[in-house]
mmCIF file of C-alpha atoms in Angstrom:
data_model
loop_
_atom_site.group_PDB
_atom_site.id
_atom_site.type_symbol
_atom_site.label_atom_id
_atom_site.label_comp_id
_atom_site.label_asym_id
_atom_site.label_seq_id
_atom_site.Cartn_x
_atom_site.Cartn_y
_atom_site.Cartn_z
ATOM 1 C CA MET A 12 110.826 -168.407 77.694
ATOM 2 C CA ARG A 13 112.976 -166.559 75.529
ATOM 3 C CA LYS A 14 111.030 -167.437 72.380
ATOM 4 C CA LEU A 15 107.549 -167.492 73.636
ATOM 5 C CA THR A 16 108.473 -164.027 75.145
ATOM 6 C CA ILE A 17 109.571 -163.059 71.366
ATOM 7 C CA ALA A 18 106.417 -164.478 70.177
ATOM 8 C CA GLY A 19 104.095 -162.432 72.489
ATOM 9 C CA PHE A 20 105.836 -159.174 71.429
ATOM 10 C CA ALA A 21 104.962 -160.489 67.388
ATOM 11 C CA LEU A 22 101.806 -161.517 68.282
ATOM 12 C CA ALA A 23 101.024 -158.080 70.279
ATOM 13 C CA THR A 24 102.739 -155.810 67.120
ATOM 14 C CA ALA A 25 100.661 -158.154 64.675
ATOM 15 C CA LEU A 26 97.351 -157.404 66.652
ATOM 16 C CA THR A 27 98.455 -153.413 66.963
ATOM 17 C CA ALA A 28 98.689 -153.106 63.266
ATOM 18 C CA GLY A 29 95.828 -155.224 62.562
ATOM 19 C CA CYS A 30 93.921 -152.755 64.803
ATOM 20 C CA ALA A 31 95.445 -149.778 63.215
ATOM 21 C CA THR A 32 94.964 -150.936 60.075
ATOM 22 C CA THR A 33 90.994 -151.501 60.797
ATOM 23 C CA ASP A 34 91.314 -147.672 62.670
ATOM 24 C CA GLN A 35 92.922 -146.651 59.213
ATOM 25 C CA ALA A 36 90.006 -148.238 57.319
ATOM 26 C CA ALA A 37 87.154 -146.723 59.436
ATOM 27 C CA ILE A 38 88.851 -143.253 59.079
ATOM 28 C CA ASP A 39 89.000 -143.391 55.485
ATOM 29 C CA GLU A 40 85.469 -144.593 54.971
ATOM 30 C CA ALA A 41 84.744 -141.635 57.860
ATOM 31 C CA ASN A 42 86.196 -139.440 55.145
ATOM 32 C CA ALA A 43 84.746 -140.784 51.903
ATOM 33 C CA ASN A 44 81.560 -140.324 53.906
ATOM 34 C CA ALA A 45 82.172 -136.757 55.300
ATOM 35 C CA ALA A 46 83.485 -135.892 51.118
ATOM 36 C CA SER A 47 80.091 -137.544 49.604
ATOM 37 C CA ALA A 48 78.049 -135.771 52.465
ATOM 38 C CA GLU A 49 79.822 -132.299 51.750
ATOM 39 C CA GLN A 50 79.506 -132.873 47.785
ATOM 40 C CA THR A 51 76.036 -133.453 48.495
ATOM 41 C CA ALA A 52 75.315 -130.554 50.708
ATOM 42 C CA SER A 53 77.376 -128.636 47.652
ATOM 43 C CA ASN A 54 74.829 -130.097 44.926
ATOM 44 C CA ALA A 55 71.668 -128.808 47.593
ATOM 45 C CA MET A 56 73.295 -125.164 47.638
ATOM 46 C CA THR A 57 73.589 -125.140 44.089
ATOM 47 C CA THR A 58 70.243 -126.301 43.618
ATOM 48 C CA ALA A 59 68.391 -123.679 46.053
ATOM 49 C CA ASN A 60 70.707 -120.811 44.490
ATOM 50 C CA ASN A 61 69.437 -121.919 40.890
ATOM 51 C CA ALA A 62 65.663 -121.855 42.357
ATOM 52 C CA ALA A 63 66.390 -118.715 44.178
ATOM 53 C CA SER A 64 67.360 -117.415 40.534
ATOM 54 C CA ALA A 65 64.378 -118.609 39.198
ATOM 55 C CA ALA A 66 62.083 -116.722 41.582
ATOM 56 C CA ALA A 67 63.539 -114.261 41.211
ATOM 57 C CA SER A 68 63.144 -113.826 37.639
ATOM 58 C CA ALA A 69 59.656 -114.984 37.859
ATOM 59 C CA GLN A 70 58.914 -112.194 40.553
ATOM 60 C CA GLN A 71 60.534 -109.572 38.041
ATOM 61 C CA THR A 72 58.352 -110.518 35.322
ATOM 62 C CA ALA A 73 55.264 -110.538 37.445
ATOM 63 C CA GLU A 74 55.823 -107.272 38.724
ATOM 64 C CA GLU A 75 56.490 -106.560 34.937
ATOM 65 C CA ALA A 76 53.219 -107.588 34.084
ATOM 66 C CA LEU A 77 51.570 -105.837 36.775
ATOM 67 C CA ALA A 78 52.591 -102.687 36.277
ATOM 68 C CA ALA A 79 51.396 -103.097 32.106
ATOM 69 C CA ALA A 80 48.044 -104.218 33.547
ATOM 70 C CA GLN A 81 47.991 -101.116 35.458
ATOM 71 C CA ALA A 82 48.667 -99.002 32.898
ATOM 72 C CA ALA A 83 45.996 -100.822 30.745
ATOM 73 C CA GLN A 84 43.377 -100.019 33.577
ATOM 74 C CA ARG A 85 44.321 -96.305 33.953
ATOM 75 C CA ALA A 86 44.108 -96.435 29.836
ATOM 76 C CA ALA A 87 40.745 -97.708 29.925
ATOM 77 C CA ASP A 88 39.736 -95.950 32.566
ATOM 78 C CA GLU A 89 40.552 -92.315 30.569
ATOM 79 C CA ALA A 90 38.473 -93.876 27.748
ATOM 80 C CA ASN A 91 35.645 -94.342 29.692
ATOM 81 C CA GLU A 92 35.765 -91.256 31.227
ATOM 82 C CA ARG A 93 35.983 -89.353 27.764
ATOM 83 C CA ALA A 94 33.049 -91.537 26.338
ATOM 84 C CA ARG A 95 31.102 -90.255 29.777
ATOM 85 C CA ARG A 96 32.027 -86.679 29.050
ATOM 86 C CA MET A 97 31.137 -87.453 25.806
ATOM 87 C CA LEU A 98 27.608 -88.980 26.220
ATOM 88 C CA GLN A 99 26.947 -86.377 28.707
ATOM 89 C CA GLN A 100 27.381 -83.857 26.187
ATOM 90 C CA SER A 101 25.210 -85.537 23.380
ATOM 91 C CA SER A 102 22.736 -85.612 26.046
ATOM 92 C CA GLN A 103 22.440 -82.044 26.829
ATOM 93 C CA LYS A 104 22.121 -80.636 23.183
#
């Protein structure tokens, strides 16, 4: 009877150790998955930051191009006004 009790305790200990090992493996796998997800999120954030930086640069370039186009439009308007006045003065002579 005593041998049977000791064997039962040994079996219970072995099963508990096996479950603990399985639980630890699950915990390790969950930790690995969490670390992988964190790395993926970090990569996504880096990509988003790079895209935002590129967009800001593109916006700056577009604003500079718009300013140059507006300056060219003003210059063309002034040239047209001068030409109109010159034609008007020529027609009056």
